[in-house]
Structures are given as C-alpha cells and as structure tokens.
Short mmCIF file of C-alpha atoms and ligand atoms in Angstrom, two decimals:
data_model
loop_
_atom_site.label_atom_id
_atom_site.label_comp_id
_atom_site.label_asym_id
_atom_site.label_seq_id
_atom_site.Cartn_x
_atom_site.Cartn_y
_atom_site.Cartn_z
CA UNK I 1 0.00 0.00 0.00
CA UNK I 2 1.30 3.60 -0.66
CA UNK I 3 2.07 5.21 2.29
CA UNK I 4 -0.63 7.01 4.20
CA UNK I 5 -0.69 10.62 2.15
CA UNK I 6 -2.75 12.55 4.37
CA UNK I 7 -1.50 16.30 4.05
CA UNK I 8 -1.35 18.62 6.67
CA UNK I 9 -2.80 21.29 5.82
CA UNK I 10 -0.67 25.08 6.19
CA UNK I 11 -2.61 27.28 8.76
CA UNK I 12 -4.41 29.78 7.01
CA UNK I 13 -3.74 33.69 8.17
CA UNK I 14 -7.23 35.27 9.92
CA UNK I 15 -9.30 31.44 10.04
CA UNK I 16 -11.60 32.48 12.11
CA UNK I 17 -12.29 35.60 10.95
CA UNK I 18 -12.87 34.20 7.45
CA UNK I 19 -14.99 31.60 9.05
CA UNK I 20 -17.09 34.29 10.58
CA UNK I 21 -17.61 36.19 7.26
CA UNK I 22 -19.04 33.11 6.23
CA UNK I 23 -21.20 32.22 9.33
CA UNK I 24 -24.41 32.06 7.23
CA UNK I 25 -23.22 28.61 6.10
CA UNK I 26 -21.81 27.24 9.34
CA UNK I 27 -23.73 25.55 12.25
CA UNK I 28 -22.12 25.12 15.54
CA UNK I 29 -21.00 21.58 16.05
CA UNK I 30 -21.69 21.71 19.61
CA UNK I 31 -25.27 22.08 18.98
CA UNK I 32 -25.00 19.56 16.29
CA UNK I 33 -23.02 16.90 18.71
CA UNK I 34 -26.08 17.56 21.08
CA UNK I 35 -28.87 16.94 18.66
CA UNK I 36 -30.38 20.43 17.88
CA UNK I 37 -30.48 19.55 14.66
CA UNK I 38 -32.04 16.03 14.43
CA UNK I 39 -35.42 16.14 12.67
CA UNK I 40 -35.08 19.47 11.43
CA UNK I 41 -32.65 19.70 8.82
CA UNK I 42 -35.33 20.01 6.34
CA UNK I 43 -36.92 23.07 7.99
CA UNK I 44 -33.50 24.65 7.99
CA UNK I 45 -32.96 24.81 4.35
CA UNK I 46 -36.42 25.53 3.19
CA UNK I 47 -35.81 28.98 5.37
CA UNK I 48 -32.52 29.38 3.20
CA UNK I 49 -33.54 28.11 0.05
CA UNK I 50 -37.56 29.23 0.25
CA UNK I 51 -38.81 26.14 -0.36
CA UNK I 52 -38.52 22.86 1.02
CA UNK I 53 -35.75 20.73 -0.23
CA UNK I 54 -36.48 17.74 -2.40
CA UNK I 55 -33.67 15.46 -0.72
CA UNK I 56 -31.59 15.62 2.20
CA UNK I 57 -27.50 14.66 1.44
CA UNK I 58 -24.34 14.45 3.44
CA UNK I 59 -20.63 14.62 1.99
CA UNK I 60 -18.15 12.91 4.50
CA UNK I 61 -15.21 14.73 4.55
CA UNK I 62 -15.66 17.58 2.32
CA UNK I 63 -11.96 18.35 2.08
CA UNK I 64 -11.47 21.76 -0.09
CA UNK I 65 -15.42 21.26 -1.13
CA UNK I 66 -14.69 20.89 -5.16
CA UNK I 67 -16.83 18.07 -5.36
CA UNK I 68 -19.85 19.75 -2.56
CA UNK I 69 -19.37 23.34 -5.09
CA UNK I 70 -20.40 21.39 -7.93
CA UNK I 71 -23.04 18.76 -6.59
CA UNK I 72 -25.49 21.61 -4.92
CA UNK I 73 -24.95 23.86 -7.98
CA UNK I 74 -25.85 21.05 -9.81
CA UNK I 75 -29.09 20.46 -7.72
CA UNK I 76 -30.69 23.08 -6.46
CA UNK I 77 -33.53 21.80 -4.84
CA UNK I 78 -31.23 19.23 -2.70
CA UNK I 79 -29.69 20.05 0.31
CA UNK I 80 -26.62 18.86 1.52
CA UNK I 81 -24.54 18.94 4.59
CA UNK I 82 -20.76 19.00 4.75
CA UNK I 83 -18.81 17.49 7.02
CA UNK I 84 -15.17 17.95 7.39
CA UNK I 85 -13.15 17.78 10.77
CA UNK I 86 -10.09 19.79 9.59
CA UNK I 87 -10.48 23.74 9.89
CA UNK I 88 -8.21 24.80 7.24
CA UNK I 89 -10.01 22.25 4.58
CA UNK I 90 -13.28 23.51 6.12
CA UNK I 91 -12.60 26.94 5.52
CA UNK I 92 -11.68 26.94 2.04
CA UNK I 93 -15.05 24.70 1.25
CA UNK I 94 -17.14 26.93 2.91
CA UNK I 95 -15.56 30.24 1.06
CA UNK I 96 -16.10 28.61 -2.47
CA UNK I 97 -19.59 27.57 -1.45
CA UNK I 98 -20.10 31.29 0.26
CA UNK I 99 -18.21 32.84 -3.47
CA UNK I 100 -20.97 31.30 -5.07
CA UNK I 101 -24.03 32.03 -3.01
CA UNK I 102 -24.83 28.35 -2.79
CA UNK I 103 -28.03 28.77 -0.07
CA UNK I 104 -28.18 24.63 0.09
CA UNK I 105 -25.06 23.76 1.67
CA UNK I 106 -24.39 23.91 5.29
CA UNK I 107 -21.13 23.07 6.62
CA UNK I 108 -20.00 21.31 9.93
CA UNK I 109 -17.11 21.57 11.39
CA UNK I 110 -16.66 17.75 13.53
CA UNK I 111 -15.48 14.13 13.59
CA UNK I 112 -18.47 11.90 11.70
CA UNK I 113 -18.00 9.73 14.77
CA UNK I 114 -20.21 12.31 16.00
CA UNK I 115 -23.04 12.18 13.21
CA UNK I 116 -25.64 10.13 15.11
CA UNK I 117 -26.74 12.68 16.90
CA UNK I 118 -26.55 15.24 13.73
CA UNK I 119 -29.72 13.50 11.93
CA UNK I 120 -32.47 11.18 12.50
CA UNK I 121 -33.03 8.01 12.12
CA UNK I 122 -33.54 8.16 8.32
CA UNK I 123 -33.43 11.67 7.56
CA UNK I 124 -30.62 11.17 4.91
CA UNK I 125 -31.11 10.21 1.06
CA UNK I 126 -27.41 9.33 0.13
CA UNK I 127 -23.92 10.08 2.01
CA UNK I 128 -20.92 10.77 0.05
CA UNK I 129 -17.45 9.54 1.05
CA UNK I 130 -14.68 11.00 -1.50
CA UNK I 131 -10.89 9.83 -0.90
CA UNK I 132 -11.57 8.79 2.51
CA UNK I 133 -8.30 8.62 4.66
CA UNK I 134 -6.97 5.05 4.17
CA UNK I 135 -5.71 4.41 7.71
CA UNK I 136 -3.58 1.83 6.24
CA UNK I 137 -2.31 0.58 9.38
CA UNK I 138 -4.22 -2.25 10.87
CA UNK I 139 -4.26 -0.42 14.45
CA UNK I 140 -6.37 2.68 12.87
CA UNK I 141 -8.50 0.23 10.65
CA UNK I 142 -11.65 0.90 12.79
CA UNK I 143 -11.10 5.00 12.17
CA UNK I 144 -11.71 4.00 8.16
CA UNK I 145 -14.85 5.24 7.05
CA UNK I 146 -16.11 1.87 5.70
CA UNK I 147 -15.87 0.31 8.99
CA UNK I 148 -18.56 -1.78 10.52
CA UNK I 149 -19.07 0.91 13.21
CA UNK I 150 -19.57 3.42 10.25
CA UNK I 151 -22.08 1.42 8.29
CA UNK I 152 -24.46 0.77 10.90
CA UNK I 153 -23.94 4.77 11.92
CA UNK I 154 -24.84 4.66 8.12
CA UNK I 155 -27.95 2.74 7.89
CA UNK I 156 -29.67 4.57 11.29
CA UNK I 157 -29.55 8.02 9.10
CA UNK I 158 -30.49 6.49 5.90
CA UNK I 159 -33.38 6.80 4.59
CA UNK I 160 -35.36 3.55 2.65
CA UNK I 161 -34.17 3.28 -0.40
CA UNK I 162 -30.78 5.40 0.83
CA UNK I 163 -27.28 4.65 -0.49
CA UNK I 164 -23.46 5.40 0.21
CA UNK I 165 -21.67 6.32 -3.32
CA UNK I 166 -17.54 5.93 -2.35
CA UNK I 167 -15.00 7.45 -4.92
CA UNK I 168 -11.45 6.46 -3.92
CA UNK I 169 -8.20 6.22 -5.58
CA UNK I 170 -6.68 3.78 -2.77
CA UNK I 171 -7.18 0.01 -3.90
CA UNK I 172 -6.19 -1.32 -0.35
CA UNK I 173 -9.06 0.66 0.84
CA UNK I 174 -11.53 -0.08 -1.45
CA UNK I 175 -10.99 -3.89 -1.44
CA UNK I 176 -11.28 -3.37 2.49
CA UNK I 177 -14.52 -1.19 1.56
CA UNK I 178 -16.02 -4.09 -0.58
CA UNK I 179 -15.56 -6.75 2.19
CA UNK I 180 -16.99 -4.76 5.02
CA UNK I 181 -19.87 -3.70 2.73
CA UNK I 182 -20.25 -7.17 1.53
CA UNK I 183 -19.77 -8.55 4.91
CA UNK I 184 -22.58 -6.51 6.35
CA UNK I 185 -24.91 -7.38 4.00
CA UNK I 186 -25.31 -3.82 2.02
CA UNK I 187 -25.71 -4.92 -1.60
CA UNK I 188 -23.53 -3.32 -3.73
CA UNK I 189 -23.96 -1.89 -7.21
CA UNK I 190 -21.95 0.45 -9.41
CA UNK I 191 -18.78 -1.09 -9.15
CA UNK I 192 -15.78 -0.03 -11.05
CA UNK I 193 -12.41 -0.39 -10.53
CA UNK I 194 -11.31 2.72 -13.37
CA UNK I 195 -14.32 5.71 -13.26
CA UNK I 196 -13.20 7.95 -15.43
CA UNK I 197 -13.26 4.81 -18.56
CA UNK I 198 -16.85 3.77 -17.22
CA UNK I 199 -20.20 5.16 -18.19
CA UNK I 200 -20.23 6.56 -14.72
CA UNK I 201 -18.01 9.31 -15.92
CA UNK I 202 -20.73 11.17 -17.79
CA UNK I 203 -22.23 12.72 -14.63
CA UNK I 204 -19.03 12.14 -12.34
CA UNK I 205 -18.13 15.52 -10.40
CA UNK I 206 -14.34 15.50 -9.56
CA UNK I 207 -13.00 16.06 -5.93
CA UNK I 208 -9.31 18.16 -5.44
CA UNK I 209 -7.83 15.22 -4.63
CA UNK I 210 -9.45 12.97 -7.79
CA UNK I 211 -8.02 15.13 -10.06
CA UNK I 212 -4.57 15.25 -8.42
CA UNK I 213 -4.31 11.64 -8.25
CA UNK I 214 -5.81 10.54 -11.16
CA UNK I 215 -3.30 13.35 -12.83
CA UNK I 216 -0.68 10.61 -11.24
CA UNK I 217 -2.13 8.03 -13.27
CA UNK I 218 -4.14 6.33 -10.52
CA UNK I 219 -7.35 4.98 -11.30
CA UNK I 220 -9.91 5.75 -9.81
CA UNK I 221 -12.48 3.04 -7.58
CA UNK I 222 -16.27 3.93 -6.48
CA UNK I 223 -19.19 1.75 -5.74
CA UNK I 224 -23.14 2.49 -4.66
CA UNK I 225 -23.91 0.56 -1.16
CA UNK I 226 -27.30 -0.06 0.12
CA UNK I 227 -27.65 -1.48 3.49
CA UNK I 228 -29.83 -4.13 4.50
CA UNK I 229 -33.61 -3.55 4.58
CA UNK I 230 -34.60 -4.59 8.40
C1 LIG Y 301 -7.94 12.57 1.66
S1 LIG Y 301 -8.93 13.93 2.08
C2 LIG Y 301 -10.11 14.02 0.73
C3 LIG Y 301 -10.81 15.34 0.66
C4 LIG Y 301 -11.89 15.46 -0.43
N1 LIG Y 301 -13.01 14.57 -0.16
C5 LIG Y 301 -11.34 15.21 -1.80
O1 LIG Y 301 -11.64 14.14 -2.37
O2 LIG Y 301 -10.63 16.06 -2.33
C6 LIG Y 301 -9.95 13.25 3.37
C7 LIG Y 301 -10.68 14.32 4.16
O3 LIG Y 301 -11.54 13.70 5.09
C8 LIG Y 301 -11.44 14.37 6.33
N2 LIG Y 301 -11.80 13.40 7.37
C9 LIG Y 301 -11.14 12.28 7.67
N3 LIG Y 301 -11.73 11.62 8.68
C10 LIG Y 301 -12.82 12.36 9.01
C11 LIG Y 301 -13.84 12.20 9.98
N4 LIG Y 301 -13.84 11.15 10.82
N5 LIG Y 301 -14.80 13.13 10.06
C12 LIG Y 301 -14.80 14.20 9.22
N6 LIG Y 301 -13.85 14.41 8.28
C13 LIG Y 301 -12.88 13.49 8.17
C14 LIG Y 301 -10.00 14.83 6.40
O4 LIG Y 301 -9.82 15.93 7.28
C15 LIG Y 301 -9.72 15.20 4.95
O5 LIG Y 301 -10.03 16.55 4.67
#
C-alpha cells in the first residue's frame, strides 16, 4: 500500500475571521453533537432556500469542497450537509460555497464519529465519502470510514431506499470497503475499478484530490452501497 498521504494542511492567516464572514453557512458543532439539529434539517434549508428541499444529502469529509461546489450547484432543490473535521479544509469549502451564493449547503465543522446525533433516524437520502483517509495501518482500521461501526452509523440516518456512493483512488481501501460492505450485508452496485473509462463518468463531479491523483495516473475506484432492509 502507498504510504498514508494525508497532508497537513498550512494554517491559514485570519481562520476564524474568514470563518465568521461566512457564518451564514456554518452551524455550531456543539449544537449539532447535542442533537439540535435532528429532525429538522429540512426546515433549515427551506428557510434558506424558500422552499422545502427535495432530498436531504451528506458529503463525509468535504476536504477543499470541489466536489460539494459542484453537486449543490448542480441540484438546487437538494440540500446537503458538509462534514469535514479539519479547519483549514473547512474553511476553504465553505468560502467557495459562500463565493458562489450556494443557499443549500451547510457546513459542519466535527469528527463523523459524532453524526448520530446530527440526523435522525432516516433523515438522509445518500452520504458521500470521496478519498476517505486510508488508515492503512491495521491499528487505525476501525477510524476508516467503511468500517462496521460506520455502516451501521450509516444505515440509522439512511433513509429507505438510501445509499453510500464511495470514490477512492486507494485500492487497499476499497478492497477493504467491498468486504466490510459485503460482509454486512449492504448490496452493492456500481462497481468499477477505473471511473473515469466507465459510463459513470458522464455525470461524475471530480474532488481536489481525484483530479490530483488521477493526474498521477491512478485509477480511480467507487461503488453504490445499500444497506440491508430490516
Ligand atoms: C484525503 S482527504 C479528501 C478530501 C476530499 N473529499 C477530496 O476528495 O478532495 C480526506 C478528508 O476527510 C477528512 N476526514 C477524515 N476523517 C474524518 C472524519 N472522521 N470526520 C470528518 N472528516 C474526516 C480529512 O480531514 C480530509 O479533509
């Protein structure tokens, strides 16, 4: 496996200050970790976007928000919420979204670990999980977003008829993905070991880091997951 290439991210000068010019798209993850905003994500939007959503959506570590920028321009009558634990990322996401007065994105700053008291039980249509950190060592395998823990956080705030799309460029990863999916009886569909050469790639929207490493010459993995019906 290629070594783990999470970047750190360079502190941005003024963070919070930018952060605060943008507060119109930021909820308070305290408030979020404490279930304010279960049940009521719909109500939320409609004030911003003057009418009631048609879905409900969640990107999982929204890095630089590329991919969340061109998904809710894209759909303007879905909402989405962003989730991304890192400031820095957070803060350049939220400025693109702010630059172009994108009124269905929210953004929350927090660990998913946290996201079962975000939403409830079903409130979700589909959850996005782009380049996920690999956590390639087998200590940190329960931190990987495709872990067991993680799909049954995932099925409690899907909806019926709710799915998981992954993108990832990290074939240790999505191998792992494919088992745990598999092994938790989601049924999988969509699967494609090189996107960009599939007819997925029509209607694919590319994240920062698919375009850097597919640049590389990486191919790129994704799959739809369903959970089980219970
Ligand atoms: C490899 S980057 C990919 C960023 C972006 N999705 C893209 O494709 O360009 C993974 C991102 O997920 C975030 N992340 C990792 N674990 C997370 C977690 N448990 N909760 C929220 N964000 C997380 C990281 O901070 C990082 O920004």
């Amino acid at each position: 496996m290629r070594e783990d290439r999470a970047v750190r991210m360079r502190k941005h000068k003024h963070t919070e200050e930018r952060l605060a010019l943008c507060a119109d798209l930021l909820r308070d993850p305290a408030d979020a970790a404490n279930g304010v905003w279960q049940g009521k994500w719909r109500a939320e939007f409609a004030a911003r976007m003057g009418s009631e959503p048609r879905r409900l959506e969640l990107e999982i570590g929204c890095g630089k928000g590329g991919f969340i920028l061109g998904l809710a321009t894209r759909n303007p009558d879905t909402a989405y919420v962003a989730v991304e634990v890192c400031r820095e990322a957070l803060l350049l996401a939220v400025e693109k979204c702010k630059a172009a007065d994108l009124k269905n994105v929210i953004f929350l700053c927090m660990d998913a670990q946290q996201l079962a008291a975000v939403f409830a039980k079903g409130e979700v249509e589909k959850i996005y999980l782009n380049f996920s950190d690999p956590w390639p060592k087998f200590r940190h395998a329960k931190r990987r977003l495709t872990a067991p823990a993680f799909l049954a956080l995932y099925q409690k705030l899907l909806a019926a008829g709710g799915a998981v799309r992954q993108k990832t460029d990290n074939a240790p990863l999505f191998a792992y993905s494919l088992e745990s999916f598999r092994e938790n009886n989601w049924r999988l569909e969509d699967v494609t070991d090189d996107l960009h050469n599939s007819p997925q790639a029509l209607d694919n929207i590319m994240t920062e880091y698919e375009k850097t490493w597919s640049e590389k010459g990486f191919t790129i993995h994704a799959l739809t997951a369903f959970p089980p019906e219970v």
